[in-house]
């Protein structure tokens, strides 16, 4: 009977784990190991693009790719990880229950936006999933049929981190496309930190400020959204803003499946993993992508919840889980280079290198790079066996 590698999740971490495991089996000419991916859809959803318009297109089909490299796909949602019996219980799309056995498990179930107990949070939109971003898009389109008012013309983005900034800076163009060039629109970012882009650093801040001024985006810092209702938001400072479009972007947390795996977790719920991406203290369970708290170097840096890390983590986790079953040497995860490419709407973008985010490109040049990243680099390879396996080499640098 074949040994089983089971991968939970078909995001960046899961897809690249599957391809990389398949690559190693191919390299060693082995067909006694089966790779299975369990996920709700056989598609890679391109989460980094969910702040853009036409969000329903932001996905790539995986069936042909998986067929080409010999990966089995099972549609369903994992519910129970039974480590004692090495089984995963899942719910099929029909609602029926299923079980999958494994010899090695790779947890790659990603992360989700946190929804803290803020009064009226149900009124807020978000760009966390295709479904929720599609709801936001439909809402924006529907604004054209609403009589003009301050609330109709105002978007409040709660949170001025990476996702909040990309969402906010895209918003003037998206609103004008619906309400017309002369509409008196307002886009306001509300952030708890005392200064703009506090979490992103001093190097990148001037670009964010310049882009915000160019696009007419207002920042309210040092306070938070205390409550939301159908007509707007009330800030902790007491300030009231009339708005029918509030977008929540604050805080991401690892999949709740991580809670079923014993171990140390970071503040975002990610499982601590060793250099081969095996969950510490476990013999058979690996974690990758947004569920893994992994050291990227020996200087004390750890992978962020990001696509650039999830792709590289995926390639290493897949390689190493297969290596263990084949009895060959694993490749320790290492990703010393870190870059940031932040979209800043019609102003352009800003590209930085290093954990201290030294600015290397701005405006048009950075935007060209961002477009290339978002429309080419983060998509899965074509369904061509040789090319797809070659692309999954863990030693290919991601940034
Ligand atoms: C709006 C936005 C903008 C972003 N911008 C950037 C950016 O510019 N640059 C960057 O590097 N990163 C960016 N990110 C972060 C990036 O998208 C994530 O870090 C990346 O998607 C993580 O990959 P992953 O495979 O770990 O998780 P995901 O891509 O979230 O994939 C998780 C997979 O697991 C599946 N899954 C979940 N639960 C289960 C279950 N119970 N059973 C089976 N399958 C399950 C999901 O369906 C999915 O297939 C952005 C994220 C968002 C939301």
XYZ file of N, CA, C and O in Angstrom, residues 236-380:
580
model
N -13.339 55.801 19.011
C -13.117 55.788 20.462
C -12.960 57.209 20.995
O -13.275 57.497 22.152
N -12.499 58.109 20.145
C -12.339 59.515 20.540
C -13.676 60.237 20.644
O -13.738 61.379 21.081
N -14.743 59.576 20.200
C -16.072 60.192 20.219
C -16.477 60.761 18.859
O -17.648 61.070 18.626
N -15.509 60.916 17.957
C -15.814 61.482 16.632
C -16.759 60.566 15.856
O -16.630 59.343 15.880
N -17.716 61.185 15.182
C -18.683 60.445 14.368
C -18.379 60.686 12.884
O -18.129 61.823 12.469
N -18.366 59.626 12.077
C -18.179 59.792 10.629
C -19.351 59.103 9.928
O -19.595 57.904 10.140
N -20.085 59.876 9.127
C -21.188 59.294 8.352
C -20.591 58.507 7.186
O -19.811 59.056 6.397
N -20.932 57.238 7.086
C -20.387 56.412 5.992
C -21.240 55.170 5.810
O -21.587 54.502 6.782
N -21.591 54.884 4.564
C -22.316 53.625 4.338
C -21.367 52.520 3.894
O -21.800 51.413 3.578
N -20.051 52.805 3.863
C -19.086 51.768 3.465
C -17.924 51.759 4.448
O -17.010 52.585 4.367
N -17.977 50.831 5.378
C -16.898 50.681 6.363
C -16.205 49.347 6.054
O -16.863 48.320 5.889
N -14.891 49.390 5.943
C -14.146 48.168 5.578
C -13.193 47.826 6.719
O -12.319 48.623 7.084
N -13.367 46.641 7.280
C -12.562 46.205 8.426
C -11.334 45.451 7.908
O -11.470 44.506 7.132
N -10.134 45.848 8.351
C -8.913 45.170 7.856
C -7.945 44.805 8.984
O -6.795 44.468 8.726
N -8.409 44.864 10.209
C -7.468 44.756 11.342
C -7.293 43.323 11.844
O -8.254 42.712 12.309
N -6.090 42.803 11.776
C -5.734 41.580 12.494
C -6.036 40.285 11.767
O -7.178 40.027 11.389
N -5.017 39.445 11.584
C -5.204 38.128 10.961
C -4.811 37.037 11.946
O -3.921 37.229 12.776
N -5.495 35.914 11.847
C -5.225 34.809 12.763
C -5.139 33.495 11.984
O -5.869 33.293 11.005
N -4.233 32.624 12.428
C -4.070 31.323 11.765
C -5.353 30.501 11.870
O -6.142 30.667 12.806
N -5.540 29.601 10.914
C -6.710 28.719 10.882
C -6.979 28.074 12.244
O -6.039 27.643 12.929
N -8.254 27.947 12.621
C -8.566 27.289 13.908
C -8.112 25.831 13.963
O -8.000 25.267 15.049
N -7.783 25.226 12.821
C -7.285 23.838 12.851
C -5.972 23.735 13.640
O -5.645 22.676 14.170
N -5.229 24.846 13.720
C -3.970 24.821 14.486
C -4.226 24.471 15.954
O -3.364 23.920 16.622
N -5.439 24.801 16.423
C -5.744 24.550 17.840
C -5.885 23.055 18.135
O -5.896 22.636 19.288
N -6.033 22.255 17.061
C -6.135 20.805 17.278
C -4.771 20.124 17.309
O -4.691 18.915 17.474
N -3.727 20.899 17.083
C -2.372 20.337 17.101
C -1.674 20.892 18.339
O -1.531 22.106 18.480
N -1.286 19.987 19.237
C -0.596 20.413 20.466
C 0.690 21.129 20.098
O 1.375 20.685 19.174
N 1.009 22.191 20.816
C 2.296 22.832 20.533
C 2.290 24.288 20.904
O 1.254 24.856 21.262
N 3.464 24.886 20.785
C 3.596 26.305 21.093
C 3.105 27.103 19.899
O 3.355 26.744 18.751
N 2.382 28.179 20.176
C 1.868 29.046 19.100
C 2.317 30.481 19.342
O 2.545 30.867 20.487
N 2.391 31.247 18.269
C 2.688 32.671 18.448
C 1.376 33.424 18.692
O 0.306 32.818 18.785
N 1.462 34.769 18.758
C 0.272 35.562 19.097
C -0.824 35.447 18.050
O -1.982 35.718 18.309
N -0.440 35.081 16.821
C -1.446 34.935 15.755
C -1.932 33.493 15.624
O -2.650 33.169 14.679
N -1.542 32.644 16.564
C -2.016 31.261 16.549
C -1.181 30.344 15.673
O -1.548 29.174 15.473
N -0.062 30.840 15.144
C 0.756 29.994 14.254
C 1.569 28.987 15.058
O 2.105 29.319 16.125
N 1.729 27.802 14.506
C 2.448 26.738 15.204
C 3.953 26.900 15.026
O 4.430 27.122 13.902
N 4.684 26.776 16.122
C 6.142 26.824 16.028
C 6.634 25.579 15.291
O 6.227 24.459 15.623
N 7.475 25.782 14.284
C 8.003 24.658 13.500
C 9.526 24.669 13.566
O 10.144 25.710 13.829
N 10.129 23.497 13.300
C 11.591 23.442 13.258
C 12.078 23.839 11.864
O 11.282 24.226 11.001
N 13.380 23.725 11.619
C 13.921 24.228 10.344
C 13.437 23.418 9.135
O 13.510 23.894 8.009
N 12.939 22.213 9.387
C 12.384 21.422 8.267
C 10.876 21.621 8.128
O 10.227 20.971 7.325
N 10.321 22.482 8.976
C 8.903 22.878 8.984
C 7.989 21.828 9.595
O 6.772 21.839 9.390
N 8.602 20.954 10.388
C 7.803 20.005 11.166
C 7.366 20.714 12.448
O 8.155 21.475 13.034
N 6.111 20.497 12.847
C 5.632 21.138 14.080
C 6.446 20.592 15.254
O 6.600 19.368 15.389
N 6.966 21.475 16.068
C 7.838 21.046 17.165
C 7.090 20.084 18.098
O 5.951 20.346 18.478
N 7.742 18.977 18.398
C 7.156 17.992 19.307
C 6.288 16.963 18.603
O 5.691 16.111 19.263
N 6.195 17.030 17.286
C 5.355 16.076 16.539
C 6.207 15.262 15.574
O 7.144 15.792 14.962
N 5.841 13.995 15.401
C 6.615 13.130 14.503
C 6.106 13.211 13.064
O 6.872 13.020 12.121
N 4.821 13.503 12.887
C 4.214 13.309 11.561
C 3.524 14.542 11.002
O 2.865 14.446 9.956
N 3.607 15.681 11.692
C 2.809 16.841 11.263
C 3.714 18.016 10.913
O 4.537 18.450 11.738
N 3.539 18.515 9.697
C 4.246 19.705 9.239
C 3.244 20.862 9.172
O 2.039 20.638 9.027
N 3.757 22.093 9.269
C 2.888 23.268 9.087
C 3.584 24.215 8.118
O 4.816 24.336 8.137
N 2.790 24.884 7.281
C 3.396 25.759 6.283
C 2.472 26.925 5.937
O 1.271 26.881 6.235
N 3.032 27.950 5.310
C 2.231 29.131 4.989
C 1.842 29.877 6.255
O 2.595 29.910 7.240
N 0.644 30.445 6.249
C 0.210 31.320 7.348
C -0.024 30.593 8.677
O -0.255 31.249 9.690
N 0.007 29.263 8.692
C -0.174 28.561 9.978
C 1.169 28.245 10.637
O 1.196 27.670 11.727
N 2.285 28.600 9.976
C 3.604 28.225 10.502
C 4.357 29.441 11.039
O 4.430 30.477 10.373
N 4.912 29.290 12.221
C 5.786 30.318 12.792
C 7.211 29.806 12.582
O 7.698 28.959 13.322
N 7.839 30.291 11.501
C 9.105 29.711 11.054
C 10.191 30.772 10.997
O 9.970 31.869 10.471
N 11.372 30.426 11.496
C 12.518 31.344 11.415
C 12.993 31.406 9.960
O 13.196 30.376 9.327
N 13.150 32.625 9.439
C 13.603 32.766 8.053
C 15.123 32.804 7.959
O 15.673 32.635 6.874
N 15.787 33.106 9.071
C 17.252 33.231 9.070
C 17.734 32.997 10.501
O 16.955 32.604 11.369
N 18.994 33.254 10.722
C 19.535 33.054 12.080
C 19.677 34.377 12.810
O 20.382 34.497 13.809
N 19.009 35.407 12.300
C 19.127 36.741 12.897
C 17.913 37.106 13.749
O 17.766 38.236 14.198
N 17.006 36.151 13.890
C 15.829 36.425 14.712
C 14.611 36.878 13.924
O 13.628 37.342 14.510
N 14.645 36.771 12.592
C 13.465 37.126 11.796
C 12.597 35.898 11.555
O 13.110 34.791 11.386
N 11.286 36.127 11.512
C 10.328 35.037 11.303
C 9.436 35.370 10.115
O 9.163 36.548 9.839
N 8.999 34.328 9.422
C 8.130 34.510 8.253
C 6.912 35.336 8.648
O 6.351 35.162 9.729
N 6.530 36.242 7.738
C 5.291 37.006 7.944
C 4.137 36.207 7.351
O 4.351 35.265 6.594
N 2.915 36.587 7.691
C 1.770 36.005 6.982
C 1.758 36.670 5.615
O 1.173 37.743 5.432
N 2.457 36.102 4.667
C 2.577 36.720 3.354
C 2.732 35.649 2.296
O 3.152 34.519 2.579
N 2.385 36.052 1.106
C 2.464 35.170 -0.037
C 3.909 34.773 -0.326
O 4.211 33.626 -0.628
N 4.817 35.759 -0.245
C 6.226 35.454 -0.558
C 6.760 34.404 0.396
O 7.537 33.530 -0.003
N 6.335 34.445 1.664
C 6.777 33.409 2.591
C 6.014 32.107 2.376
O 6.599 31.029 2.429
N 4.723 32.207 2.125
C 3.922 30.982 1.977
C 4.410 30.137 0.791
O 4.437 28.906 0.876
N 4.808 30.780 -0.304
C 5.282 30.019 -1.471
C 6.569 29.264 -1.117
O 6.704 28.058 -1.370
N 7.501 29.964 -0.495
C 8.795 29.349 -0.152
C 8.630 28.300 0.959
O 9.216 27.217 0.899
N 7.789 28.627 1.947
C 7.512 27.657 3.016
C 6.865 26.401 2.426
O 7.174 25.274 2.816
N 5.952 26.601 1.474
C 5.275 25.469 0.834
C 6.272 24.578 0.121
O 6.252 23.348 0.291
N 7.157 25.175 -0.644
C 8.145 24.363 -1.387
C 9.028 23.554 -0.434
O 9.394 22.417 -0.742
N 9.379 24.150 0.708
C 10.214 23.421 1.665
C 9.404 22.334 2.392
O 9.889 21.227 2.577
N 8.193 22.670 2.806
C 7.401 21.672 3.552
C 7.128 20.447 2.677
O 7.259 19.303 3.129
N 6.763 20.677 1.413
C 6.473 19.558 0.512
C 7.704 18.717 0.259
O 7.667 17.482 0.280
N 8.821 19.407 0.020
C 10.072 18.681 -0.209
C 10.419 17.830 1.013
O 10.759 16.650 0.897
N 10.296 18.442 2.196
C 10.783 17.772 3.397
C 9.869 16.641 3.859
O 10.347 15.643 4.391
N 8.572 16.809 3.646
C 7.669 15.721 4.038
C 7.921 14.514 3.130
O 7.951 13.360 3.590
N 8.160 14.767 1.844
C 8.458 13.661 0.929
C 9.834 13.077 1.238
O 10.019 11.855 1.237
N 10.799 13.956 1.540
C 12.162 13.496 1.841
C 12.143 12.528 3.017
O 12.837 11.506 3.008
N 11.329 12.845 4.014
C 11.284 11.982 5.194
C 10.774 10.580 4.826
O 11.327 9.573 5.250
N 9.731 10.544 4.001
C 9.192 9.236 3.626
C 10.141 8.481 2.694
O 10.189 7.253 2.709
N 10.897 9.221 1.889
C 11.826 8.575 0.951
C 13.163 8.249 1.607
O 13.988 7.544 1.028
N 13.386 8.803 2.801
C 14.661 8.558 3.485
C 15.814 9.339 2.870
O 16.954 8.871 2.871
N 15.505 10.535 2.337
C 16.590 11.375 1.808
C 16.708 12.638 2.667
O 15.811 12.962 3.445
N 17.804 13.362 2.491
C 18.076 14.541 3.328
C 17.052 15.657 3.072
O 16.778 15.992 1.906
N 16.510 16.260 4.105
C 15.631 17.422 3.904
C 16.440 18.675 3.573
O 17.668 18.662 3.678
N 15.750 19.730 3.183
C 16.409 21.017 2.929
C 15.874 22.009 3.961
O 14.672 22.322 3.974
N 16.771 22.465 4.832
C 16.330 23.373 5.900
C 15.755 24.655 5.295
O 16.334 25.217 4.356
N 14.630 25.091 5.833
C 13.995 26.332 5.331
C 14.875 27.521 5.669
O 15.301 27.711 6.802
N 15.123 28.341 4.651
C 15.890 29.569 4.840
C 15.414 30.563 3.796
O 15.313 30.237 2.608
N 15.077 31.769 4.232
C 14.588 32.787 3.290
C 15.063 34.154 3.780
O 14.273 34.977 4.248
N 16.383 34.376 3.681
C 16.922 35.600 4.295
C 16.462 36.881 3.632
O 16.434 37.928 4.273
N 16.093 36.821 2.339
C 15.714 38.064 1.667
C 14.230 38.357 1.907
O 13.381 37.489 1.754
N 13.939 39.587 2.295
C 12.548 39.987 2.520
C 12.289 41.282 1.760
O 13.068 42.233 1.870
N 11.240 41.312 0.973
C 10.893 42.528 0.232
C 9.430 42.878 0.503
O 8.657 42.039 0.971
N 9.090 44.116 0.236
C 7.697 44.543 0.342
C 7.358 45.298 -0.929
O 8.148 46.141 -1.369
N 6.212 44.999 -1.532
C 5.748 45.805 -2.659
C 4.314 46.221 -2.350
O 3.394 45.414 -2.432
N 4.173 47.465 -1.935
C 2.882 47.962 -1.449
C 2.209 48.781 -2.542
O 2.760 49.775 -3.017
N 1.026 48.355 -2.931
C 0.267 49.079 -3.953
C -0.283 50.368 -3.347
O -0.828 50.359 -2.238
N -0.127 51.462 -4.071
C -0.640 52.747 -3.576
C -1.544 53.396 -4.622
O -1.456 54.598 -4.913
N -2.403 52.569 -5.207
C -3.444 53.054 -6.108
C -2.889 53.798 -7.310
O -1.845 53.446 -7.867
N -3.590 54.892 -7.685
C -3.209 55.631 -8.890
C -1.886 56.377 -8.704
O -1.281 56.822 -9.688
N -1.399 56.506 -7.474
C -0.094 57.158 -7.245
C 1.035 56.261 -7.726
O 2.080 56.716 -8.155
N 0.839 54.950 -7.607
C 1.874 53.988 -7.979
C 2.024 52.918 -6.912
O 1.028 52.342 -6.457
N 3.237 52.668 -6.511
C 3.504 51.653 -5.479
C 4.848 51.991 -4.853
O 5.530 52.934 -5.289
N 5.213 51.228 -3.820
C 6.542 51.407 -3.228
C 7.129 50.023 -2.979
O 6.454 49.143 -2.458
N 8.375 49.852 -3.414
C 9.052 48.561 -3.275
C 10.232 48.742 -2.331
O 11.039 49.657 -2.494
N 10.308 47.873 -1.321
C 11.401 47.977 -0.352
C 12.133 46.645 -0.234
O 11.581 45.587 -0.559
N 13.358 46.713 0.251
C 14.130 45.507 0.535
C 14.568 45.531 1.987
O 14.885 46.593 2.534
N 14.628 44.339 2.574
C 15.117 44.215 3.946
C 13.995 44.339 4.962
O 12.927 44.890 4.677
N 14.275 43.803 6.156
C 13.257 43.864 7.219
C 13.074 45.297 7.705
O 12.053 45.634 8.296
N 14.084 46.161 7.437
C 13.931 47.566 7.812
C 13.317 48.377 6.660
O 13.237 49.600 6.727
N 12.911 47.711 5.614
C 12.195 48.297 4.468
C 12.888 49.532 3.883
O 12.369 50.652 3.957
N 14.033 49.282 3.265
C 14.729 50.369 2.557
C 14.081 50.526 1.188
O 13.978 49.561 0.429
N 13.679 51.749 0.884
C 12.941 51.998 -0.359
C 13.881 51.864 -1.560
O 14.940 52.486 -1.606
N 13.468 51.040 -2.534
C 14.280 50.835 -3.741
C 13.587 51.383 -4.993
O 14.253 51.816 -5.928
N 12.271 51.287 -5.025
C 11.529 51.801 -6.185
C 10.260 52.479 -5.685
O 9.663 52.027 -4.698
N 9.856 53.547 -6.371
C 8.574 54.188 -6.017
C 7.771 54.473 -7.283
O 8.280 54.394 -8.395
N 6.534 54.823 -7.060
C 5.593 55.276 -8.090
C 5.507 54.304 -9.269
O 5.286 53.123 -9.077
N 5.742 54.810 -10.479
C 5.483 54.036 -11.675
C 6.319 52.750 -11.742
O 5.816 51.666 -12.054
N 7.625 52.872 -11.410
C 8.515 51.692 -11.504
C 8.072 50.593 -10.533
O 8.051 49.414 -10.875
N 7.733 51.022 -9.323
C 7.277 50.047 -8.331
C 5.928 49.453 -8.745
O 5.651 48.274 -8.524
N 5.102 50.280 -9.378
C 3.778 49.803 -9.799
C 3.919 48.718 -10.881
O 3.180 47.735 -10.886
N 4.876 48.923 -11.778
C 5.098 47.902 -12.815
C 5.480 46.575 -12.177
O 5.006 45.513 -12.578
N 6.325 46.658 -11.156
C 6.736 45.450 -10.454
C 5.537 44.818 -9.733
O 5.327 43.602 -9.791
N 4.733 45.664 -9.085
C 3.564 45.149 -8.353
C 2.609 44.445 -9.326
O 2.060 43.384 -9.022
N 2.422 45.039 -10.494
C 1.526 44.440 -11.485
C 2.061 43.081 -11.922
O 1.309 42.114 -12.066
N 3.372 43.021 -12.100
C 4.011 41.756 -12.488
C 3.831 40.699 -11.382
O 3.468 39.555 -11.649
N 4.052 41.116 -10.139
C 3.892 40.183 -9.007
C 2.455 39.684 -8.963
O 2.190 38.479 -8.884
N 1.509 40.638 -9.008
C 0.106 40.290 -8.800
C -0.523 39.539 -9.970
O -1.482 38.793 -9.782
N -0.006 39.756 -11.185
C -0.688 39.131 -12.317
C 0.086 37.944 -12.893
O -0.462 37.184 -13.685
N 1.341 37.753 -12.480
C 2.128 36.636 -13.043
C 2.775 35.792 -11.931
O 2.485 34.608 -11.782
N 3.632 36.413 -11.138
C 4.525 35.650 -10.264
C 3.801 34.801 -9.226
O 4.293 33.737 -8.869
N 2.684 35.295 -8.705
C 2.055 34.533 -7.619
C 1.034 33.511 -8.137
O 0.436 32.795 -7.344
N 0.863 33.442 -9.465
C -0.057 32.440 -10.020
C 0.657 31.084 -10.104
O 1.883 31.026 -10.220
N -0.113 30.002 -10.052
C 0.527 28.683 -10.143
C 1.070 28.441 -11.551
O 0.633 29.090 -12.499
